[in-house]
């Protein structure tokens, strides 16, 4: 027998939105959901500026400190689909509230961690928490707010908080790291506890159907997450141990084996996390690969620039954060107009145009030399990257599920977000490995900047791949229309059916 909880029911929503107004209860509910969305989004960026301070304090090389970034991405992307399954089987309220407490505890442990493994583990846990709350926030909005203008308004607020999160994370991290990098990881804890206290009264419950088989697909989730962890371990161990060592080559082989095992598990289980039929459509494949390239190349660039600005040039964390803002702020400012931009120009055109600008910026960085030229080289690069996100990020989101049947859109959205986070896992690891392999001992500032070129060349290559993917979308659009591949209908793995509005509005910055 399921418990019933006090909640913002649909009837409350209708009452609250009569005559175009919301009641205080609905505003409070939206505050909780959007506040958590903001925390999830800024967790992606809070580690960026803090990386040099963490490495110095804990005595970690670049190949180890990068786990602070990739650990969160592994937990988020590797367990996104599993998190959606957990929410759909256990219920939104129960999972959402438990996750808020888990997130607060992991934040405090991150701040107190003296051992690198504990810091990485807590980042992995926080990523998993985000994977659980990400599919739940939209689901709650879709049921608590009535369809039409009230729901669209709520989604706009929710989207805006997500888009602002990455920028807020950079600023907060830069400011707090000036005092201690530990504050960067500790500050979400009290915020989340406040959201939990409010959520106890506001988060609506949803009953799961009695007798529903609880097929979580734990083997599939474990295999995919293990593959990502092994991939990062193998890549980052290469500079120190070479390909023949079990810590590098063995880990890479293990990643391949686990990935093959994941595919076998998904094809053999009656309730898979991934339905590979969703990947047959061109728009989904192009969007997933394009977004992974955009996300990965951007985070790889930030990794290199943070090293150059703080470790080499000696800039303070706050000055570094302010310097990186030109790439982060434009999307936050234009988030609410992204849908109109796509409607006017079409997703394929915007995706292709949006891939040109970051690629040009990455090429500009290949000529960087010492002393660093912020107004002449770094600032133009960051502005070009920011323009790329404004044009293409929302378009990639929208295109990903545009050709999927309604019943597949929830699963498709989760698959797309998994691809986005996979880019955040692989590229920083590769960049850290290249920096470690290229950096001469006791390098001068000029030698250190020159040693960054292989890593920047990798970033440019990934950006170039994203451009090719974007251009292929223009070719496909101009070619003959093909009938969509039929996909067997299935229930949404996010625990709710995506409507025409909410499927397009996941605008968390990478």
Coordinates of C-alpha atoms in Angstrom, one line a residue:
X1 CA 0.0 0.0 0.0
X2 CA 1.4 3.4 -1.0
X3 CA 1.4 6.4 1.2
X4 CA -0.2 9.6 0.1
X5 CA 1.6 12.8 0.6
X6 CA 0.5 16.4 0.7
X7 CA 1.3 17.9 -2.6
X8 CA 0.5 20.4 -5.2
X9 CA -2.1 18.4 -7.0
X10 CA -3.5 19.2 -10.4
X11 CA -6.6 20.7 -8.8
X12 CA -4.4 23.0 -6.7
X13 CA -2.6 24.0 -9.9
X14 CA -5.8 24.9 -11.6
X15 CA -6.9 26.9 -8.6
X16 CA -3.6 28.6 -8.4
X17 CA -3.5 29.6 -12.0
X18 CA -7.0 30.8 -12.3
X19 CA -7.1 34.2 -13.9
X20 CA -3.5 33.8 -15.0
X21 CA -2.1 33.8 -11.4
X22 CA -0.3 31.1 -9.4
X23 CA -0.9 30.4 -5.8
X24 CA 2.0 30.7 -3.3
X25 CA 2.2 26.9 -3.2
X26 CA 2.9 26.5 -6.9
X27 CA 5.5 29.3 -6.7
X28 CA 7.2 27.6 -3.8
X29 CA 7.2 24.3 -5.7
X30 CA 8.7 25.9 -8.7
X31 CA 11.3 27.5 -6.5
X32 CA 12.4 24.1 -5.1
X33 CA 12.5 22.4 -8.5
X34 CA 14.3 25.3 -10.3
X35 CA 16.7 25.7 -7.3
X36 CA 17.7 22.1 -7.5
X37 CA 18.1 22.4 -11.3
X38 CA 20.5 25.4 -10.7
X39 CA 22.5 23.3 -8.2
X40 CA 22.7 20.4 -10.7
X41 CA 23.9 22.7 -13.5
X42 CA 26.5 24.6 -11.5
X43 CA 28.0 21.3 -10.2
X44 CA 29.3 20.8 -13.7
X45 CA 31.4 24.0 -13.6
X46 CA 32.3 24.5 -9.9
X47 CA 35.3 22.2 -10.3
X48 CA 36.8 23.9 -13.3
X49 CA 38.4 26.9 -11.6
X50 CA 39.2 25.0 -8.5
X51 CA 41.3 22.3 -10.2
X52 CA 44.8 24.0 -9.7
X53 CA 44.1 24.6 -6.1
X54 CA 42.9 21.0 -5.5
X55 CA 46.0 19.7 -7.3
X56 CA 48.3 21.8 -5.2
X57 CA 46.6 21.1 -1.9
X58 CA 46.3 17.3 -2.3
X59 CA 49.5 16.9 -4.3
X60 CA 47.8 15.6 -7.4
X61 CA 49.1 15.7 -11.0
X62 CA 46.9 16.8 -13.9
X63 CA 45.9 13.2 -14.7
X64 CA 44.6 12.7 -11.2
X65 CA 43.0 16.1 -10.5
X66 CA 40.9 15.8 -13.7
X67 CA 38.9 13.1 -11.9
X68 CA 37.2 15.9 -10.1
X69 CA 35.5 16.9 -13.3
X70 CA 35.1 13.5 -14.9
X71 CA 33.9 11.8 -11.8
X72 CA 30.7 14.0 -11.8
X73 CA 30.2 13.4 -15.5
X74 CA 30.6 9.7 -15.1
X75 CA 28.0 9.6 -12.4
X76 CA 25.6 11.9 -14.3
X77 CA 26.0 10.4 -17.8
X78 CA 26.7 6.9 -16.9
X79 CA 23.7 6.5 -14.7
X80 CA 21.3 8.9 -16.3
X81 CA 19.1 6.2 -17.9
X82 CA 19.4 4.0 -14.7
X83 CA 18.3 7.0 -12.6
X84 CA 15.2 7.5 -14.8
X85 CA 14.3 3.9 -14.3
X86 CA 14.7 4.1 -10.5
X87 CA 12.4 7.2 -10.4
X88 CA 9.8 5.5 -12.5
X89 CA 9.7 2.4 -10.3
X90 CA 10.1 3.9 -6.8
X91 CA 8.1 7.1 -7.3
X92 CA 9.1 10.7 -7.8
X93 CA 8.7 12.1 -4.2
X94 CA 10.5 9.3 -2.5
X95 CA 13.5 9.4 -4.7
X96 CA 13.6 13.2 -5.1
X97 CA 13.7 13.8 -1.3
X98 CA 16.2 11.0 -0.6
X99 CA 18.5 12.3 -3.3
X100 CA 18.5 15.8 -1.9
X101 CA 19.8 14.4 1.4
X102 CA 22.3 12.3 -0.4
X103 CA 23.5 15.2 -2.4
X104 CA 24.0 17.3 0.8
X105 CA 25.9 14.5 2.5
X106 CA 28.2 14.0 -0.5
X107 CA 28.8 17.8 -0.7
X108 CA 30.0 17.9 2.9
X109 CA 32.2 14.8 2.4
X110 CA 33.7 16.4 -0.7
X111 CA 34.7 19.4 1.3
X112 CA 36.2 17.3 4.1
X113 CA 38.0 14.8 1.9
X114 CA 41.7 14.4 2.6
X115 CA 42.2 11.4 0.2
X116 CA 41.8 11.8 -3.5
X117 CA 39.7 8.6 -3.8
X118 CA 37.1 10.0 -1.4
X119 CA 36.8 13.3 -3.3
X120 CA 36.3 11.4 -6.6
X121 CA 33.8 9.0 -5.0
X122 CA 31.7 11.9 -3.7
X123 CA 31.8 13.6 -7.1
X124 CA 30.6 10.3 -8.6
X125 CA 27.7 10.2 -6.1
X126 CA 26.7 13.8 -6.8
X127 CA 26.6 13.0 -10.5
X128 CA 24.3 10.1 -9.8
X129 CA 22.1 12.3 -7.6
X130 CA 21.8 14.7 -10.6
X131 CA 20.9 11.8 -12.8
X132 CA 18.1 11.0 -10.5
X133 CA 16.7 14.5 -10.1
X134 CA 17.1 15.5 -13.8
X135 CA 14.3 13.3 -15.1
X136 CA 12.1 14.1 -12.1
X137 CA 11.9 17.9 -12.2
X138 CA 10.2 18.1 -15.6
X139 CA 8.0 15.2 -14.7
X140 CA 6.7 17.0 -11.6
X141 CA 6.2 20.2 -13.6
X142 CA 4.2 18.3 -16.2
X143 CA 1.7 17.0 -13.6
X144 CA 1.6 19.9 -11.1
X145 CA 1.1 22.7 -13.6
X146 CA -1.8 22.6 -16.0
X147 CA -1.1 22.3 -19.7
X148 CA -0.9 25.5 -21.6
X149 CA 0.5 28.9 -20.6
X150 CA 0.9 28.0 -16.9
X151 CA 3.1 25.0 -17.7
X152 CA 5.0 26.8 -20.4
X153 CA 5.8 29.6 -18.0
X154 CA 7.0 27.1 -15.4
X155 CA 9.2 25.4 -17.9
X156 CA 10.7 28.7 -19.0
X157 CA 11.7 29.5 -15.4
X158 CA 13.0 26.0 -14.9
X159 CA 15.0 26.3 -18.2
X160 CA 16.4 29.7 -17.3
X161 CA 17.7 28.4 -13.9
X162 CA 19.4 25.5 -15.7
X163 CA 21.0 27.7 -18.3
X164 CA 22.3 30.2 -15.7
X165 CA 23.7 27.4 -13.5
X166 CA 27.0 26.9 -15.4
X167 CA 27.8 30.6 -15.3
X168 CA 26.9 30.8 -11.6
X169 CA 29.1 27.8 -10.9
X170 CA 32.1 29.6 -12.5
X171 CA 31.6 32.7 -10.5
X172 CA 31.0 31.0 -7.2
X173 CA 33.9 28.7 -7.7
X174 CA 36.2 31.6 -8.5
X175 CA 35.1 33.6 -5.5
X176 CA 35.1 30.7 -3.0
X177 CA 38.3 29.1 -4.2
X178 CA 40.0 32.4 -3.3
X179 CA 39.5 31.4 0.3
X180 CA 39.5 27.6 0.0
X181 CA 38.6 25.1 -2.8
X182 CA 36.7 23.1 -0.1
X183 CA 34.1 25.8 0.2
X184 CA 33.4 25.3 -3.5
X185 CA 32.2 21.8 -2.8
X186 CA 30.6 22.6 0.6
X187 CA 28.3 25.5 -0.2
X188 CA 25.6 23.4 -2.0
X189 CA 24.9 21.4 1.2
X190 CA 23.0 24.1 3.2
X191 CA 21.1 25.2 0.0
X192 CA 20.0 21.6 -0.7
X193 CA 18.9 21.1 2.9
X194 CA 16.7 24.2 2.6
X195 CA 15.2 22.8 -0.6
X196 CA 14.7 19.4 1.2
X197 CA 12.8 21.1 4.0
X198 CA 10.5 22.9 1.6
X199 CA 10.2 19.8 -0.6
X200 CA 8.8 17.8 2.4
X201 CA 5.6 19.8 2.1
X202 CA 5.6 20.6 -1.6
X203 CA 6.9 17.7 -3.7
X204 CA 3.9 15.8 -5.1
X205 CA 3.8 12.0 -4.9
X206 CA 2.9 9.6 -7.7
X207 CA 1.7 6.1 -7.2
X208 CA 3.4 3.3 -9.0
X209 CA 1.0 0.8 -10.5
X210 CA 0.6 -2.2 -8.2
X211 CA 2.2 -5.4 -9.5
X212 CA 4.6 -3.5 -11.8
X213 CA 7.7 -5.6 -12.4
X214 CA 10.7 -3.9 -10.8
X215 CA 13.3 -4.4 -13.6
X216 CA 16.1 -1.9 -12.8
X217 CA 18.7 -3.4 -15.2
X218 CA 21.5 -3.1 -12.6
X219 CA 23.9 -5.2 -14.8
X220 CA 23.5 -2.8 -17.7
X221 CA 24.0 0.3 -15.6
X222 CA 27.0 -1.2 -13.8
X223 CA 28.6 -2.3 -17.1
X224 CA 28.2 1.1 -18.8
X225 CA 29.4 3.1 -15.8
X226 CA 32.3 0.7 -15.3
X227 CA 33.2 1.1 -19.0
X228 CA 33.4 4.9 -18.5
X229 CA 35.5 4.6 -15.4
X230 CA 37.9 2.1 -17.0
X231 CA 38.2 4.4 -20.1
X232 CA 39.2 7.4 -18.0
X233 CA 41.6 5.3 -15.9
X234 CA 43.2 3.8 -19.0
X235 CA 43.6 7.2 -20.8
X236 CA 45.1 9.0 -17.8
X237 CA 47.5 6.2 -16.9
X238 CA 49.1 6.2 -20.4
X239 CA 51.7 9.0 -19.8
X240 CA 53.1 7.4 -16.7
X241 CA 52.8 3.7 -17.5
X242 CA 52.6 3.2 -21.2
X243 CA 50.2 1.1 -23.2
X244 CA 51.6 -2.3 -22.0
X245 CA 50.9 -1.7 -18.3
X246 CA 47.7 -3.2 -16.9
X247 CA 46.8 0.2 -15.3
X248 CA 46.6 1.8 -18.8
X249 CA 46.3 -0.8 -21.6
X250 CA 44.5 -3.3 -19.3
X251 CA 42.0 -0.7 -18.3
X252 CA 41.4 0.3 -21.9
X253 CA 40.8 -3.4 -22.8
X254 CA 38.5 -3.6 -19.8
X255 CA 36.5 -0.6 -21.0
X256 CA 35.9 -2.3 -24.4
X257 CA 34.9 -5.6 -22.7
X258 CA 32.5 -3.8 -20.4
X259 CA 31.0 -1.8 -23.3
X260 CA 30.4 -5.0 -25.3
X261 CA 28.9 -6.6 -22.2
X262 CA 26.6 -3.6 -21.8
X263 CA 25.3 -4.0 -25.4
X264 CA 24.8 -7.7 -24.9
X265 CA 22.9 -7.1 -21.6
X266 CA 20.7 -4.5 -23.2
X267 CA 19.8 -6.7 -26.2
X268 CA 19.0 -9.6 -23.9
X269 CA 17.0 -8.1 -21.1
X270 CA 13.2 -7.6 -21.4
X271 CA 13.4 -4.1 -20.0
X272 CA 16.6 -2.5 -21.3
X273 CA 17.8 0.9 -20.3
X274 CA 18.7 1.6 -24.0
X275 CA 16.6 0.8 -27.0
X276 CA 19.1 0.9 -29.8
X277 CA 16.3 1.4 -32.3
X278 CA 16.2 5.0 -31.2
X279 CA 19.7 5.5 -32.6
X280 CA 18.7 4.4 -36.1
X281 CA 17.3 7.9 -36.9
X282 CA 19.8 10.3 -38.4
X283 CA 18.7 13.3 -36.3
X284 CA 19.3 11.5 -33.0
X285 CA 22.7 10.2 -34.1
X286 CA 23.8 13.6 -35.4
X287 CA 22.5 15.5 -32.4
X288 CA 24.1 13.1 -29.9
X289 CA 27.5 13.1 -31.6
X290 CA 27.4 16.9 -32.3
X291 CA 26.5 17.6 -28.7
X292 CA 29.2 15.3 -27.3
X293 CA 31.8 17.2 -29.5
X294 CA 30.5 20.6 -28.5
X295 CA 30.4 19.7 -24.8
X296 CA 33.7 17.8 -24.8
X297 CA 35.7 20.3 -26.8
X298 CA 34.5 23.2 -24.6
X299 CA 35.4 21.4 -21.3
X300 CA 38.7 20.4 -22.8
X301 CA 39.4 24.0 -23.7
X302 CA 38.5 25.2 -20.2
X303 CA 40.8 22.6 -18.7
X304 CA 43.7 23.9 -20.7
X305 CA 42.9 27.6 -20.2
X306 CA 42.5 27.2 -16.5
X307 CA 46.0 25.6 -16.3
X308 CA 47.5 28.4 -18.4
X309 CA 45.8 31.2 -16.5
X310 CA 46.3 30.0 -13.0
X311 CA 49.3 27.6 -12.9
X312 CA 51.4 29.3 -15.6
X313 CA 50.3 32.9 -15.5
X314 CA 49.6 33.0 -11.8
X315 CA 46.1 34.5 -12.0
X316 CA 43.8 34.2 -9.0
X317 CA 40.8 31.9 -9.2
X318 CA 38.4 34.8 -9.3
X319 CA 40.2 36.5 -12.0
X320 CA 40.3 33.3 -14.0
X321 CA 36.6 32.7 -13.5
X322 CA 35.8 36.3 -14.7
X323 CA 38.1 35.7 -17.7
X324 CA 36.2 32.6 -18.7
X325 CA 32.7 34.2 -18.5
X326 CA 32.5 35.4 -22.1
X327 CA 32.0 31.7 -23.2
X328 CA 29.5 30.9 -20.4
X329 CA 27.3 34.0 -20.1
X330 CA 25.8 34.3 -23.6
X331 CA 23.7 31.1 -23.4
X332 CA 22.4 32.2 -20.0
X333 CA 21.3 35.6 -21.4
X334 CA 19.7 34.1 -24.6
X335 CA 18.2 30.9 -23.2
X336 CA 14.6 31.9 -23.3
X337 CA 14.8 33.0 -26.9
X338 CA 16.5 29.8 -28.2
X339 CA 13.2 28.2 -29.1
X340 CA 12.2 31.1 -31.3
X341 CA 15.6 31.1 -33.0
X342 CA 15.2 27.4 -33.9
X343 CA 11.7 28.0 -35.1
X344 CA 12.9 30.7 -37.4
X345 CA 16.0 29.3 -38.9
X346 CA 15.7 25.5 -38.4
X347 CA 17.8 23.2 -36.2
X348 CA 20.2 21.9 -38.9
X349 CA 21.3 25.4 -40.0
X350 CA 21.8 26.6 -36.5
X351 CA 23.8 23.4 -35.6
X352 CA 26.1 23.8 -38.5
X353 CA 26.6 27.5 -38.0
X354 CA 27.1 27.0 -34.3
X355 CA 29.9 24.5 -34.9
X356 CA 31.8 26.9 -37.1
X357 CA 32.5 29.5 -34.4
X358 CA 34.0 27.2 -31.7
X359 CA 36.2 25.5 -34.3
X360 CA 37.5 28.8 -35.4
X361 CA 38.2 29.8 -31.8
X362 CA 40.1 26.5 -31.2
X363 CA 42.2 27.1 -34.2
X364 CA 43.1 30.5 -32.9
X365 CA 44.4 29.0 -29.7
X366 CA 46.9 26.8 -31.6
X367 CA 48.9 29.9 -32.2
X368 CA 49.0 31.0 -28.6
X369 CA 52.4 31.9 -27.1
X370 CA 53.9 33.4 -24.0
X371 CA 53.0 35.9 -22.7
X372 CA 49.3 35.0 -22.9
X373 CA 47.4 37.5 -24.9
X374 CA 43.9 37.7 -23.4
X375 CA 42.3 40.5 -25.4
X376 CA 43.9 39.4 -28.7
X377 CA 43.6 35.6 -28.5
X378 CA 41.8 34.2 -25.4
X379 CA 38.9 36.6 -25.4
X380 CA 38.0 36.1 -29.1
X381 CA 38.2 32.4 -28.6
X382 CA 35.8 32.5 -25.7
X383 CA 33.4 34.8 -27.5
X384 CA 33.4 32.4 -30.5
X385 CA 32.6 29.4 -28.2
X386 CA 29.8 31.4 -26.5
X387 CA 28.3 32.2 -29.9
X388 CA 28.5 28.6 -30.9
X389 CA 26.5 27.6 -27.8
X390 CA 23.9 30.3 -28.4
X391 CA 23.3 29.1 -31.9
X392 CA 23.4 25.3 -31.6
X393 CA 22.9 24.0 -28.0
X394 CA 19.1 24.3 -27.9
X395 CA 18.9 23.3 -31.6
X396 CA 20.8 20.0 -30.8
X397 CA 18.4 19.4 -27.9
X398 CA 15.4 19.9 -30.1
X399 CA 16.6 18.0 -33.1
X400 CA 17.6 14.9 -31.0
X401 CA 14.0 13.7 -30.4
X402 CA 12.2 15.5 -33.2
X403 CA 11.8 12.4 -35.4
X404 CA 11.1 9.9 -32.6
X405 CA 7.6 8.5 -31.9
X406 CA 6.1 10.1 -28.8
X407 CA 6.5 6.9 -26.7
X408 CA 10.3 6.9 -27.5
X409 CA 11.0 10.5 -26.7
X410 CA 11.7 10.1 -23.0
X411 CA 14.2 7.3 -23.7
X412 CA 15.6 9.3 -26.6
X413 CA 16.1 12.4 -24.4
X414 CA 18.0 10.3 -21.8
X415 CA 20.1 8.7 -24.5
X416 CA 21.0 12.2 -25.8
X417 CA 21.9 13.5 -22.4
X418 CA 24.1 10.4 -21.8
X419 CA 26.0 11.2 -25.0
X420 CA 26.5 14.8 -23.9
X421 CA 28.0 13.7 -20.6
X422 CA 30.1 11.1 -22.4
X423 CA 31.9 13.9 -24.1
X424 CA 32.5 15.5 -20.7
X425 CA 34.1 12.2 -19.6
X426 CA 36.4 11.4 -22.4
X427 CA 37.8 14.8 -23.5
X428 CA 39.1 16.2 -20.2
X429 CA 40.8 12.8 -19.6
X430 CA 42.4 12.9 -23.0
X431 CA 43.4 16.6 -22.6
X432 CA 45.0 15.9 -19.1
X433 CA 46.9 12.9 -20.5
X434 CA 48.3 15.0 -23.4
X435 CA 49.3 17.8 -21.1
X436 CA 51.1 15.3 -18.8
X437 CA 52.8 13.6 -21.7
X438 CA 53.9 16.9 -23.4
X439 CA 55.0 18.9 -20.4
X440 CA 58.8 18.9 -19.9
X441 CA 60.2 18.7 -16.4
X442 CA 60.8 22.1 -14.7
X443 CA 59.3 23.8 -17.7
X444 CA 59.5 27.6 -18.1
X445 CA 56.3 29.5 -18.7
X446 CA 57.0 29.7 -22.4
X447 CA 57.7 26.0 -22.6
X448 CA 54.5 25.2 -20.6
X449 CA 52.3 27.2 -22.9
X450 CA 54.0 25.5 -26.0
X451 CA 53.4 22.1 -24.4
X452 CA 49.7 22.8 -24.4
X453 CA 49.5 22.7 -28.2
X454 CA 48.9 18.9 -28.5
X455 CA 46.0 19.1 -26.1
X456 CA 44.6 22.2 -27.9
X457 CA 45.0 20.3 -31.2
X458 CA 42.9 17.5 -29.8
X459 CA 40.3 20.1 -28.8
X460 CA 40.3 21.5 -32.3
X461 CA 40.0 18.1 -33.8
X462 CA 36.9 17.3 -31.7
X463 CA 35.5 20.7 -32.6
X464 CA 36.2 19.9 -36.3
X465 CA 34.4 16.6 -36.0
X466 CA 31.4 18.5 -34.6
X467 CA 31.5 20.8 -37.6
X468 CA 31.5 17.8 -40.0
X469 CA 28.5 16.3 -38.2
X470 CA 26.7 19.6 -38.4
X471 CA 27.4 20.0 -42.1
X472 CA 26.1 16.4 -42.7
X473 CA 22.8 17.5 -41.2
X474 CA 22.5 20.1 -44.0
X475 CA 23.1 17.5 -46.6
X476 CA 20.6 15.1 -45.1
X477 CA 18.1 17.9 -44.9
X478 CA 18.5 18.7 -48.6
X479 CA 18.3 15.1 -49.6
X480 CA 15.3 12.9 -50.3
X481 CA 13.0 12.3 -47.3
X482 CA 13.1 8.7 -46.1
X483 CA 10.3 7.1 -44.1
X484 CA 11.2 6.9 -40.4
X485 CA 12.2 3.5 -39.1
X486 CA 9.3 2.1 -37.1
X487 CA 10.2 1.7 -33.4
X488 CA 8.2 -0.6 -31.1
X489 CA 6.1 1.5 -28.7
X490 CA 7.3 1.6 -25.1
X491 CA 6.7 3.5 -21.9
X492 CA 9.0 6.4 -21.3
X493 CA 11.9 5.5 -19.1
X494 CA 11.8 8.9 -17.4
X495 CA 8.7 8.1 -15.6
X496 CA 6.6 10.5 -17.7
X497 CA 5.6 11.1 -21.2
X498 CA 7.3 14.0 -22.8
X499 CA 4.9 16.5 -24.3
X500 CA 5.7 18.8 -27.2
X501 CA 7.0 21.5 -24.9
X502 CA 9.1 19.8 -22.2
X503 CA 11.1 17.5 -24.5
X504 CA 13.0 20.5 -25.9
X505 CA 13.9 22.3 -22.7
X506 CA 16.8 20.6 -21.1
X507 CA 19.2 23.5 -21.3
X508 CA 21.7 22.6 -18.6
X509 CA 25.1 23.8 -19.6
X510 CA 27.7 21.1 -20.1

